[in-house]
């Protein structure tokens, strides 16, 4: 059921715990009602985030509601691998820096290796970072199961059925002890650090699975000047976000779309303006905040050949 003000302050799950470098993970299952009603999509909240914070590509609702939903509703042997979730507080405030904990499971006085009681505070957001289309199709299935969104006549004729419910495998990720009860002094910017780590994990997961489309790479890449400058133009509202298509897997526009250009083209213009500086700018990776800030000073606020005009001004002239 959906959590509300009458729900307990914490929710507990039996889970298997493991560590992967600095990432601790908890493998468990959720009842379908818990998964569809309490797990959020990053897109539900990231419209209020800057481009440097966004962690997820736009959902392809048609794919989830047709291809994946059909797989669930047409019966037979079905299975999804785990949905991967991160825990994200609403802010960096002191009161929201502690939102998870775990304790060891014991049997006859002995620790049961790897088994834990995972405790989550109900006011922390659970954000899916891998499996968002699976989750969307599970929500559609649940709506049909509960009668909120009945099957169409065609679907019933095709023998669709949503009478069953499923246990949903999930993996919760946490980063070190960030957000763990009793460790609030680890960081004053726990939310910001979780977002940065999540962006990294999202990129790795999708690079090793289905390749990320070019425009999503531009949103997530924090190391290349060809991605940093287009995002900076949008964050500073030098270019109006509503005129730039940034969410599509396609790099071409159609006449029916209400955009002037797309993020990939802004990036290509950046590359063209800096093509004489391949080694220093375009091919170099800026991996630390200091390096990124200096690169933006060198190539965004100014231009190696035209310091009085600057790359920012040149790009503004192109698109305005």
PDB file of C-alpha atoms in Angstrom:
ATOM      1  CA  UNK A   1       0.000   0.000   0.000  1.00  0.00           C
ATOM      2  CA  UNK A   2       1.030   3.587  -0.518  1.00  0.00           C
ATOM      3  CA  UNK A   3       2.804   5.067   2.485  1.00  0.00           C
ATOM      4  CA  UNK A   4       0.951   7.869   4.249  1.00  0.00           C
ATOM      5  CA  UNK A   5       1.072   9.881   7.461  1.00  0.00           C
ATOM      6  CA  UNK A   6      -0.423   6.969   9.391  1.00  0.00           C
ATOM      7  CA  UNK A   7       2.331   4.570   8.315  1.00  0.00           C
ATOM      8  CA  UNK A   8       5.175   3.710  10.710  1.00  0.00           C
ATOM      9  CA  UNK A   9       8.216   5.989  10.548  1.00  0.00           C
ATOM     10  CA  UNK A  10      10.341   3.130   9.216  1.00  0.00           C
ATOM     11  CA  UNK A  11       9.799   0.211   6.863  1.00  0.00           C
ATOM     12  CA  UNK A  12      11.795  -2.993   7.335  1.00  0.00           C
ATOM     13  CA  UNK A  13      12.771  -5.687   4.855  1.00  0.00           C
ATOM     14  CA  UNK A  14      14.717  -8.914   5.132  1.00  0.00           C
ATOM     15  CA  UNK A  15      17.547  -8.617   2.629  1.00  0.00           C
ATOM     16  CA  UNK A  16      20.854 -10.050   1.478  1.00  0.00           C
ATOM     17  CA  UNK A  17      23.628  -7.480   1.832  1.00  0.00           C
ATOM     18  CA  UNK A  18      26.875  -7.195  -0.062  1.00  0.00           C
ATOM     19  CA  UNK A  19      29.552  -4.671  -0.935  1.00  0.00           C
ATOM     20  CA  UNK A  20      30.918  -3.686  -4.332  1.00  0.00           C
ATOM     21  CA  UNK A  21      33.760  -1.267  -3.654  1.00  0.00           C
ATOM     22  CA  UNK A  22      32.226   1.804  -2.028  1.00  0.00           C
ATOM     23  CA  UNK A  23      28.704   0.687  -2.902  1.00  0.00           C
ATOM     24  CA  UNK A  24      26.683  -1.394  -0.469  1.00  0.00           C
ATOM     25  CA  UNK A  25      23.673  -3.178  -1.907  1.00  0.00           C
ATOM     26  CA  UNK A  26      20.632  -4.893  -0.420  1.00  0.00           C
ATOM     27  CA  UNK A  27      18.786  -7.525  -2.443  1.00  0.00           C
ATOM     28  CA  UNK A  28      15.169  -8.063  -1.460  1.00  0.00           C
ATOM     29  CA  UNK A  29      11.640  -8.385  -2.828  1.00  0.00           C
ATOM     30  CA  UNK A  30       8.680  -6.035  -2.639  1.00  0.00           C
ATOM     31  CA  UNK A  31       5.011  -6.779  -2.951  1.00  0.00           C
ATOM     32  CA  UNK A  32       3.786  -5.383  -6.246  1.00  0.00           C
ATOM     33  CA  UNK A  33       1.613  -2.806  -4.480  1.00  0.00           C
ATOM     34  CA  UNK A  34       4.623  -1.504  -2.521  1.00  0.00           C
ATOM     35  CA  UNK A  35       6.783  -1.306  -5.652  1.00  0.00           C
ATOM     36  CA  UNK A  36       4.305   0.478  -7.913  1.00  0.00           C
ATOM     37  CA  UNK A  37       2.976   2.884  -5.287  1.00  0.00           C
ATOM     38  CA  UNK A  38       6.174   3.882  -3.476  1.00  0.00           C
ATOM     39  CA  UNK A  39       9.049   3.681  -5.964  1.00  0.00           C
ATOM     40  CA  UNK A  40       9.483   6.893  -7.944  1.00  0.00           C
ATOM     41  CA  UNK A  41      10.937   7.704 -11.336  1.00  0.00           C
ATOM     42  CA  UNK A  42      13.736  10.249 -11.419  1.00  0.00           C
ATOM     43  CA  UNK A  43      11.656  12.104 -13.983  1.00  0.00           C
ATOM     44  CA  UNK A  44       8.981  12.681 -11.314  1.00  0.00           C
ATOM     45  CA  UNK A  45      11.346  15.035  -9.496  1.00  0.00           C
ATOM     46  CA  UNK A  46      14.212  15.909 -11.799  1.00  0.00           C
ATOM     47  CA  UNK A  47      12.339  18.546 -13.796  1.00  0.00           C
ATOM     48  CA  UNK A  48      13.221  20.847 -10.908  1.00  0.00           C
ATOM     49  CA  UNK A  49      16.887  19.827 -11.070  1.00  0.00           C
ATOM     50  CA  UNK A  50      19.647  21.435 -13.074  1.00  0.00           C
ATOM     51  CA  UNK A  51      20.997  19.551 -16.070  1.00  0.00           C
ATOM     52  CA  UNK A  52      24.088  18.639 -14.021  1.00  0.00           C
ATOM     53  CA  UNK A  53      21.852  16.775 -11.548  1.00  0.00           C
ATOM     54  CA  UNK A  54      19.622  14.791 -13.883  1.00  0.00           C
ATOM     55  CA  UNK A  55      20.264  11.082 -13.753  1.00  0.00           C
ATOM     56  CA  UNK A  56      17.899   9.378 -16.156  1.00  0.00           C
ATOM     57  CA  UNK A  57      16.787   9.333 -19.762  1.00  0.00           C
ATOM     58  CA  UNK A  58      13.202  10.171 -20.641  1.00  0.00           C
ATOM     59  CA  UNK A  59      10.828   7.229 -20.383  1.00  0.00           C
ATOM     60  CA  UNK A  60       9.509   5.630 -23.560  1.00  0.00           C
ATOM     61  CA  UNK A  61       5.937   5.187 -22.341  1.00  0.00           C
ATOM     62  CA  UNK A  62       4.793   3.546 -25.567  1.00  0.00           C
ATOM     63  CA  UNK A  63       7.385   0.774 -25.199  1.00  0.00           C
ATOM     64  CA  UNK A  64       6.424   0.173 -21.560  1.00  0.00           C
ATOM     65  CA  UNK A  65       2.682   0.198 -22.251  1.00  0.00           C
ATOM     66  CA  UNK A  66       2.776  -2.042 -25.316  1.00  0.00           C
ATOM     67  CA  UNK A  67       5.795  -4.320 -25.666  1.00  0.00           C
ATOM     68  CA  UNK A  68       6.618  -4.890 -21.958  1.00  0.00           C
ATOM     69  CA  UNK A  69       3.024  -4.749 -20.719  1.00  0.00           C
ATOM     70  CA  UNK A  70       2.040  -7.369 -23.307  1.00  0.00           C
ATOM     71  CA  UNK A  71       4.793  -9.625 -22.006  1.00  0.00           C
ATOM     72  CA  UNK A  72       3.327  -9.380 -18.499  1.00  0.00           C
ATOM     73  CA  UNK A  73      -0.356  -9.641 -19.382  1.00  0.00           C
ATOM     74  CA  UNK A  74      -0.261 -12.450 -21.953  1.00  0.00           C
ATOM     75  CA  UNK A  75       0.611 -15.101 -19.390  1.00  0.00           C
ATOM     76  CA  UNK A  76       3.080 -17.946 -19.574  1.00  0.00           C
ATOM     77  CA  UNK A  77       6.558 -17.914 -18.056  1.00  0.00           C
ATOM     78  CA  UNK A  78       7.573 -14.370 -17.193  1.00  0.00           C
ATOM     79  CA  UNK A  79      10.402 -12.863 -15.198  1.00  0.00           C
ATOM     80  CA  UNK A  80      12.124  -9.515 -14.739  1.00  0.00           C
ATOM     81  CA  UNK A  81      15.578  -9.080 -13.280  1.00  0.00           C
ATOM     82  CA  UNK A  82      15.985  -6.749 -10.313  1.00  0.00           C
ATOM     83  CA  UNK A  83      14.967  -3.110 -10.378  1.00  0.00           C
ATOM     84  CA  UNK A  84      17.834  -0.990  -9.036  1.00  0.00           C
ATOM     85  CA  UNK A  85      16.917   1.747  -6.568  1.00  0.00           C
ATOM     86  CA  UNK A  86      18.786   4.527  -4.773  1.00  0.00           C
ATOM     87  CA  UNK A  87      17.623   6.347  -1.653  1.00  0.00           C
ATOM     88  CA  UNK A  88      17.461  10.114  -1.986  1.00  0.00           C
ATOM     89  CA  UNK A  89      16.568  12.605   0.772  1.00  0.00           C
ATOM     90  CA  UNK A  90      14.597  15.716  -0.129  1.00  0.00           C
ATOM     91  CA  UNK A  91      17.364  18.098   0.917  1.00  0.00           C
ATOM     92  CA  UNK A  92      20.736  18.421   2.647  1.00  0.00           C
ATOM     93  CA  UNK A  93      19.066  19.556   5.884  1.00  0.00           C
ATOM     94  CA  UNK A  94      20.353  18.065   9.126  1.00  0.00           C
ATOM     95  CA  UNK A  95      17.011  16.349   9.790  1.00  0.00           C
ATOM     96  CA  UNK A  96      17.148  14.481   6.468  1.00  0.00           C
ATOM     97  CA  UNK A  97      20.727  13.195   6.581  1.00  0.00           C
ATOM     98  CA  UNK A  98      19.803   9.882   8.217  1.00  0.00           C
ATOM     99  CA  UNK A  99      17.320   7.655   6.386  1.00  0.00           C
ATOM    100  CA  UNK A 100      18.526   4.036   6.350  1.00  0.00           C
ATOM    101  CA  UNK A 101      20.153   1.442   8.572  1.00  0.00           C
ATOM    102  CA  UNK A 102      20.540  -2.311   8.865  1.00  0.00           C
ATOM    103  CA  UNK A 103      21.162  -4.913  11.532  1.00  0.00           C
ATOM    104  CA  UNK A 104      22.480  -8.445  11.348  1.00  0.00           C
ATOM    105  CA  UNK A 105      20.125 -11.407  11.427  1.00  0.00           C
ATOM    106  CA  UNK A 106      20.806 -13.989  14.112  1.00  0.00           C
ATOM    107  CA  UNK A 107      19.661 -17.583  14.433  1.00  0.00           C
ATOM    108  CA  UNK A 108      20.209 -19.488  17.672  1.00  0.00           C
ATOM    109  CA  UNK A 109      22.540 -16.732  18.803  1.00  0.00           C
ATOM    110  CA  UNK A 110      24.735 -16.902  15.683  1.00  0.00           C
ATOM    111  CA  UNK A 111      24.981 -14.329  12.891  1.00  0.00           C
ATOM    112  CA  UNK A 112      23.437 -15.508   9.627  1.00  0.00           C
ATOM    113  CA  UNK A 113      26.045 -14.389   7.117  1.00  0.00           C
ATOM    114  CA  UNK A 114      24.893 -11.796   4.554  1.00  0.00           C
ATOM    115  CA  UNK A 115      21.286 -11.711   5.853  1.00  0.00           C
ATOM    116  CA  UNK A 116      20.211  -8.395   7.367  1.00  0.00           C
ATOM    117  CA  UNK A 117      17.181  -6.428   8.500  1.00  0.00           C
ATOM    118  CA  UNK A 118      17.105  -3.348   6.257  1.00  0.00           C
ATOM    119  CA  UNK A 119      15.387  -0.316   7.749  1.00  0.00           C
ATOM    120  CA  UNK A 120      14.272   2.608   5.571  1.00  0.00           C
ATOM    121  CA  UNK A 121      12.683   5.830   6.774  1.00  0.00           C
ATOM    122  CA  UNK A 122       9.402   6.365   4.955  1.00  0.00           C
ATOM    123  CA  UNK A 123      10.105  10.014   4.036  1.00  0.00           C
ATOM    124  CA  UNK A 124      13.129   9.191   1.858  1.00  0.00           C
ATOM    125  CA  UNK A 125      12.502   8.915  -1.882  1.00  0.00           C
ATOM    126  CA  UNK A 126      13.160   5.558  -3.511  1.00  0.00           C
ATOM    127  CA  UNK A 127      14.309   6.343  -7.063  1.00  0.00           C
ATOM    128  CA  UNK A 128      14.608   3.698  -9.776  1.00  0.00           C
ATOM    129  CA  UNK A 129      17.816   4.082 -11.802  1.00  0.00           C
ATOM    130  CA  UNK A 130      17.691   0.811 -13.723  1.00  0.00           C
ATOM    131  CA  UNK A 131      14.459  -0.866 -14.736  1.00  0.00           C
ATOM    132  CA  UNK A 132      12.315   2.233 -15.167  1.00  0.00           C
ATOM    133  CA  UNK A 133      10.457   0.785 -18.178  1.00  0.00           C
ATOM    134  CA  UNK A 134       9.829  -2.469 -16.286  1.00  0.00           C
ATOM    135  CA  UNK A 135       8.458  -0.475 -13.369  1.00  0.00           C
ATOM    136  CA  UNK A 136       6.221   1.605 -15.641  1.00  0.00           C
ATOM    137  CA  UNK A 137       4.761  -1.551 -17.192  1.00  0.00           C
ATOM    138  CA  UNK A 138       4.244  -3.031 -13.706  1.00  0.00           C
ATOM    139  CA  UNK A 139       2.319   0.127 -12.755  1.00  0.00           C
ATOM    140  CA  UNK A 140       0.138  -0.253 -15.858  1.00  0.00           C
ATOM    141  CA  UNK A 141      -0.444  -3.913 -14.985  1.00  0.00           C
ATOM    142  CA  UNK A 142      -1.320  -2.985 -11.396  1.00  0.00           C
ATOM    143  CA  UNK A 143      -3.820  -0.368 -12.574  1.00  0.00           C
ATOM    144  CA  UNK A 144      -5.515  -3.019 -14.698  1.00  0.00           C
ATOM    145  CA  UNK A 145      -5.423  -5.500 -11.791  1.00  0.00           C
ATOM    146  CA  UNK A 146      -7.087  -2.992  -9.433  1.00  0.00           C
ATOM    147  CA  UNK A 147      -9.564  -1.713 -12.032  1.00  0.00           C
ATOM    148  CA  UNK A 148      -8.107   1.799 -12.229  1.00  0.00           C
ATOM    149  CA  UNK A 149      -7.237   1.368 -15.911  1.00  0.00           C
ATOM    150  CA  UNK A 150      -9.182  -1.604 -17.353  1.00  0.00           C
ATOM    151  CA  UNK A 151      -7.995  -3.651 -20.282  1.00  0.00           C
ATOM    152  CA  UNK A 152      -9.252  -2.625 -23.693  1.00  0.00           C
ATOM    153  CA  UNK A 153     -11.652  -4.811 -25.655  1.00  0.00           C
ATOM    154  CA  UNK A 154      -8.819  -5.681 -28.044  1.00  0.00           C
ATOM    155  CA  UNK A 155      -6.564  -6.717 -25.174  1.00  0.00           C
ATOM    156  CA  UNK A 156      -9.286  -8.931 -23.725  1.00  0.00           C
ATOM    157  CA  UNK A 157      -9.811 -10.478 -27.169  1.00  0.00           C
ATOM    158  CA  UNK A 158      -6.062 -11.151 -27.223  1.00  0.00           C
ATOM    159  CA  UNK A 159      -6.430 -13.034 -23.913  1.00  0.00           C
ATOM    160  CA  UNK A 160      -4.632 -10.435 -21.794  1.00  0.00           C
ATOM    161  CA  UNK A 161      -5.118 -11.013 -18.074  1.00  0.00           C
ATOM    162  CA  UNK A 162      -3.913  -9.039 -15.055  1.00  0.00           C
ATOM    163  CA  UNK A 163      -5.347 -11.296 -12.365  1.00  0.00           C
ATOM    164  CA  UNK A 164      -1.988 -12.373 -10.926  1.00  0.00           C
ATOM    165  CA  UNK A 165       0.316 -10.273  -8.791  1.00  0.00           C
ATOM    166  CA  UNK A 166       4.095 -10.561  -8.549  1.00  0.00           C
ATOM    167  CA  UNK A 167       6.865 -10.295  -6.008  1.00  0.00           C
ATOM    168  CA  UNK A 168       9.225  -7.676  -7.434  1.00  0.00           C
ATOM    169  CA  UNK A 169      12.984  -8.264  -7.064  1.00  0.00           C
ATOM    170  CA  UNK A 170      14.799  -5.060  -6.170  1.00  0.00           C
ATOM    171  CA  UNK A 171      18.309  -3.955  -5.281  1.00  0.00           C
ATOM    172  CA  UNK A 172      18.770  -0.938  -3.020  1.00  0.00           C
ATOM    173  CA  UNK A 173      22.084   0.883  -3.453  1.00  0.00           C
ATOM    174  CA  UNK A 174      23.731   3.091  -0.832  1.00  0.00           C
ATOM    175  CA  UNK A 175      27.092   4.813  -1.087  1.00  0.00           C
ATOM    176  CA  UNK A 176      29.407   4.104   1.824  1.00  0.00           C
ATOM    177  CA  UNK A 177      27.636   5.222   5.000  1.00  0.00           C
ATOM    178  CA  UNK A 178      26.014   8.290   3.430  1.00  0.00           C
ATOM    179  CA  UNK A 179      22.570   8.621   4.971  1.00  0.00           C
ATOM    180  CA  UNK A 180      23.037   5.804   7.473  1.00  0.00           C
ATOM    181  CA  UNK A 181      21.629   6.390  10.951  1.00  0.00           C
ATOM    182  CA  UNK A 182      24.404   7.540  13.278  1.00  0.00           C
ATOM    183  CA  UNK A 183      26.596   8.841  10.446  1.00  0.00           C
ATOM    184  CA  UNK A 184      25.071  12.270   9.786  1.00  0.00           C
ATOM    185  CA  UNK A 185      28.424  13.927  10.430  1.00  0.00           C
ATOM    186  CA  UNK A 186      29.966  12.247   7.361  1.00  0.00           C
ATOM    187  CA  UNK A 187      28.707  14.922   5.006  1.00  0.00           C
ATOM    188  CA  UNK A 188      26.746  18.149   5.054  1.00  0.00           C
ATOM    189  CA  UNK A 189      25.813  17.644   1.401  1.00  0.00           C
ATOM    190  CA  UNK A 190      24.625  14.031   1.503  1.00  0.00           C
ATOM    191  CA  UNK A 191      21.893  14.571  -1.114  1.00  0.00           C
ATOM    192  CA  UNK A 192      24.263  16.244  -3.581  1.00  0.00           C
ATOM    193  CA  UNK A 193      26.826  13.475  -3.147  1.00  0.00           C
ATOM    194  CA  UNK A 194      24.208  10.767  -3.672  1.00  0.00           C
ATOM    195  CA  UNK A 195      23.070  12.464  -6.904  1.00  0.00           C
ATOM    196  CA  UNK A 196      26.655  12.557  -8.200  1.00  0.00           C
ATOM    197  CA  UNK A 197      27.210   8.892  -7.323  1.00  0.00           C
ATOM    198  CA  UNK A 198      23.868   7.950  -8.889  1.00  0.00           C
ATOM    199  CA  UNK A 199      24.773   9.666 -12.163  1.00  0.00           C
ATOM    200  CA  UNK A 200      27.978   7.646 -12.236  1.00  0.00           C
ATOM    201  CA  UNK A 201      26.202   4.351 -11.512  1.00  0.00           C
ATOM    202  CA  UNK A 202      23.494   5.068 -14.097  1.00  0.00           C
ATOM    203  CA  UNK A 203      26.117   5.722 -16.774  1.00  0.00           C
ATOM    204  CA  UNK A 204      28.073   2.552 -15.955  1.00  0.00           C
ATOM    205  CA  UNK A 205      24.974   0.346 -15.855  1.00  0.00           C
ATOM    206  CA  UNK A 206      23.771   1.597 -19.211  1.00  0.00           C
ATOM    207  CA  UNK A 207      27.169   1.556 -20.889  1.00  0.00           C
ATOM    208  CA  UNK A 208      27.594  -2.093 -19.981  1.00  0.00           C
ATOM    209  CA  UNK A 209      24.027  -2.969 -20.974  1.00  0.00           C
ATOM    210  CA  UNK A 210      22.112  -1.036 -23.619  1.00  0.00           C
ATOM    211  CA  UNK A 211      24.147   1.806 -25.016  1.00  0.00           C
ATOM    212  CA  UNK A 212      23.124   5.302 -23.942  1.00  0.00           C
ATOM    213  CA  UNK A 213      21.916   7.540 -26.720  1.00  0.00           C
ATOM    214  CA  UNK A 214      24.081  10.521 -27.601  1.00  0.00           C
ATOM    215  CA  UNK A 215      21.887  13.182 -26.017  1.00  0.00           C
ATOM    216  CA  UNK A 216      21.677  11.297 -22.716  1.00  0.00           C
ATOM    217  CA  UNK A 217      25.480  11.007 -22.744  1.00  0.00           C
ATOM    218  CA  UNK A 218      25.662  14.781 -23.104  1.00  0.00           C
ATOM    219  CA  UNK A 219      23.399  15.174 -20.068  1.00  0.00           C
ATOM    220  CA  UNK A 220      25.438  12.789 -17.928  1.00  0.00           C
ATOM    221  CA  UNK A 221      29.029  13.360 -19.025  1.00  0.00           C
ATOM    222  CA  UNK A 222      30.826  15.524 -16.469  1.00  0.00           C
ATOM    223  CA  UNK A 223      34.271  15.188 -18.042  1.00  0.00           C
ATOM    224  CA  UNK A 224      34.066  16.534 -21.622  1.00  0.00           C
ATOM    225  CA  UNK A 225      33.907  20.202 -22.557  1.00  0.00           C
ATOM    226  CA  UNK A 226      31.608  19.315 -25.477  1.00  0.00           C
ATOM    227  CA  UNK A 227      29.013  18.229 -22.877  1.00  0.00           C
ATOM    228  CA  UNK A 228      29.792  20.769 -20.159  1.00  0.00           C
ATOM    229  CA  UNK A 229      29.315  23.862 -22.347  1.00  0.00           C
ATOM    230  CA  UNK A 230      25.882  22.950 -23.805  1.00  0.00           C
ATOM    231  CA  UNK A 231      24.578  22.159 -20.315  1.00  0.00           C
ATOM    232  CA  UNK A 232      26.010  25.406 -18.955  1.00  0.00           C
ATOM    233  CA  UNK A 233      24.221  27.382 -21.671  1.00  0.00           C
ATOM    234  CA  UNK A 234      20.922  25.810 -20.616  1.00  0.00           C
ATOM    235  CA  UNK A 235      21.525  26.067 -16.869  1.00  0.00           C
ATOM    236  CA  UNK A 236      22.318  29.764 -17.155  1.00  0.00           C
ATOM    237  CA  UNK A 237      19.314  30.207 -19.472  1.00  0.00           C
ATOM    238  CA  UNK A 238      21.552  31.671 -22.166  1.00  0.00           C
ATOM    239  CA  UNK A 239      19.597  29.262 -24.359  1.00  0.00           C
ATOM    240  CA  UNK A 240      15.952  28.655 -23.440  1.00  0.00           C
ATOM    241  CA  UNK A 241      15.371  25.014 -22.484  1.00  0.00           C
ATOM    242  CA  UNK A 242      11.952  24.991 -24.174  1.00  0.00           C
ATOM    243  CA  UNK A 243      13.604  25.622 -27.561  1.00  0.00           C
ATOM    244  CA  UNK A 244      16.195  22.825 -27.236  1.00  0.00           C
ATOM    245  CA  UNK A 245      15.200  19.187 -27.543  1.00  0.00           C
ATOM    246  CA  UNK A 246      17.337  17.200 -25.122  1.00  0.00           C
ATOM    247  CA  UNK A 247      15.247  14.131 -24.260  1.00  0.00           C
ATOM    248  CA  UNK A 248      15.030  12.213 -27.522  1.00  0.00           C
ATOM    249  CA  UNK A 249      17.211   9.369 -28.765  1.00  0.00           C
ATOM    250  CA  UNK A 250      17.028  10.875 -32.256  1.00  0.00           C
ATOM    251  CA  UNK A 251      19.470  13.593 -33.310  1.00  0.00           C
ATOM    252  CA  UNK A 252      17.206  14.955 -36.048  1.00  0.00           C
ATOM    253  CA  UNK A 253      14.137  17.169 -35.786  1.00  0.00           C
ATOM    254  CA  UNK A 254      10.818  16.857 -37.583  1.00  0.00           C
ATOM    255  CA  UNK A 255       8.726  19.782 -38.816  1.00  0.00           C
ATOM    256  CA  UNK A 256       6.003  19.072 -36.265  1.00  0.00           C
ATOM    257  CA  UNK A 257       8.305  19.505 -33.251  1.00  0.00           C
ATOM    258  CA  UNK A 258       8.311  22.859 -31.411  1.00  0.00           C
ATOM    259  CA  UNK A 259      12.090  23.131 -31.113  1.00  0.00           C
ATOM    260  CA  UNK A 260      14.747  25.231 -32.788  1.00  0.00           C
ATOM    261  CA  UNK A 261      17.516  22.667 -32.373  1.00  0.00           C
ATOM    262  CA  UNK A 262      18.707  19.841 -30.119  1.00  0.00           C
ATOM    263  CA  UNK A 263      21.414  19.306 -27.535  1.00  0.00           C
ATOM    264  CA  UNK A 264      23.581  17.308 -29.923  1.00  0.00           C
ATOM    265  CA  UNK A 265      23.726  20.187 -32.411  1.00  0.00           C
ATOM    266  CA  UNK A 266      24.736  22.627 -29.650  1.00  0.00           C
ATOM    267  CA  UNK A 267      27.524  20.199 -28.760  1.00  0.00           C
ATOM    268  CA  UNK A 268      28.619  19.960 -32.390  1.00  0.00           C
ATOM    269  CA  UNK A 269      28.798  23.757 -32.581  1.00  0.00           C
ATOM    270  CA  UNK A 270      30.966  23.749 -29.456  1.00  0.00           C
ATOM    271  CA  UNK A 271      33.306  21.229 -31.083  1.00  0.00           C
ATOM    272  CA  UNK A 272      33.477  23.329 -34.249  1.00  0.00           C
ATOM    273  CA  UNK A 273      34.370  26.474 -32.295  1.00  0.00           C
ATOM    274  CA  UNK A 274      37.127  24.634 -30.415  1.00  0.00           C
ATOM    275  CA  UNK A 275      38.354  22.322 -33.185  1.00  0.00           C
ATOM    276  CA  UNK A 276      41.792  23.977 -33.191  1.00  0.00           C
ATOM    277  CA  UNK A 277      42.246  22.914 -29.551  1.00  0.00           C
ATOM    278  CA  UNK A 278      41.752  19.162 -29.763  1.00  0.00           C
ATOM    279  CA  UNK A 279      44.478  18.205 -27.317  1.00  0.00           C
ATOM    280  CA  UNK A 280      43.859  20.924 -24.728  1.00  0.00           C
ATOM    281  CA  UNK A 281      40.076  21.034 -24.802  1.00  0.00           C
ATOM    282  CA  UNK A 282      38.119  18.520 -26.851  1.00  0.00           C
ATOM    283  CA  UNK A 283      40.095  15.341 -26.165  1.00  0.00           C
ATOM    284  CA  UNK A 284      40.911  16.061 -22.544  1.00  0.00           C
ATOM    285  CA  UNK A 285      38.841  14.666 -19.669  1.00  0.00           C
ATOM    286  CA  UNK A 286      38.199  17.074 -16.806  1.00  0.00           C
ATOM    287  CA  UNK A 287      37.562  14.716 -13.904  1.00  0.00           C
ATOM    288  CA  UNK A 288      37.712  16.943 -10.843  1.00  0.00           C
ATOM    289  CA  UNK A 289      35.547  19.969  -9.947  1.00  0.00           C
ATOM    290  CA  UNK A 290      38.650  22.175 -10.085  1.00  0.00           C
ATOM    291  CA  UNK A 291      39.521  20.975 -13.588  1.00  0.00           C
ATOM    292  CA  UNK A 292      35.931  21.403 -14.783  1.00  0.00           C
ATOM    293  CA  UNK A 293      35.646  24.919 -13.382  1.00  0.00           C
ATOM    294  CA  UNK A 294      38.951  25.957 -14.958  1.00  0.00           C
ATOM    295  CA  UNK A 295      37.936  24.428 -18.307  1.00  0.00           C
ATOM    296  CA  UNK A 296      34.664  26.358 -18.255  1.00  0.00           C
ATOM    297  CA  UNK A 297      36.558  29.553 -17.460  1.00  0.00           C
ATOM    298  CA  UNK A 298      39.003  28.865 -20.316  1.00  0.00           C
ATOM    299  CA  UNK A 299      36.573  27.725 -23.012  1.00  0.00           C
ATOM    300  CA  UNK A 300      33.115  28.947 -22.000  1.00  0.00           C
ATOM    301  CA  UNK A 301      33.587  32.408 -20.589  1.00  0.00           C
ATOM    302  CA  UNK A 302      36.326  33.085 -23.143  1.00  0.00           C
ATOM    303  CA  UNK A 303      37.789  31.659 -26.344  1.00  0.00           C
ATOM    304  CA  UNK A 304      41.486  30.981 -26.995  1.00  0.00           C
ATOM    305  CA  UNK A 305      41.491  33.057 -30.175  1.00  0.00           C
ATOM    306  CA  UNK A 306      38.708  35.501 -29.365  1.00  0.00           C
ATOM    307  CA  UNK A 307      38.979  36.296 -25.637  1.00  0.00           C
ATOM    308  CA  UNK A 308      36.979  39.518 -25.936  1.00  0.00           C
ATOM    309  CA  UNK A 309      34.025  37.638 -27.419  1.00  0.00           C
ATOM    310  CA  UNK A 310      34.160  34.169 -25.888  1.00  0.00           C
ATOM    311  CA  UNK A 311      32.659  30.795 -26.750  1.00  0.00           C
ATOM    312  CA  UNK A 312      29.541  31.603 -24.730  1.00  0.00           C
ATOM    313  CA  UNK A 313      28.924  34.755 -26.778  1.00  0.00           C
ATOM    314  CA  UNK A 314      29.651  32.958 -30.055  1.00  0.00           C
ATOM    315  CA  UNK A 315      27.190  30.178 -29.294  1.00  0.00           C
ATOM    316  CA  UNK A 316      24.601  32.727 -28.204  1.00  0.00           C
ATOM    317  CA  UNK A 317      24.996  34.488 -31.544  1.00  0.00           C
ATOM    318  CA  UNK A 318      24.472  31.201 -33.403  1.00  0.00           C
ATOM    319  CA  UNK A 319      21.208  30.327 -31.689  1.00  0.00           C
ATOM    320  CA  UNK A 320      19.662  33.712 -30.916  1.00  0.00           C
TER     321      UNK A 320
END
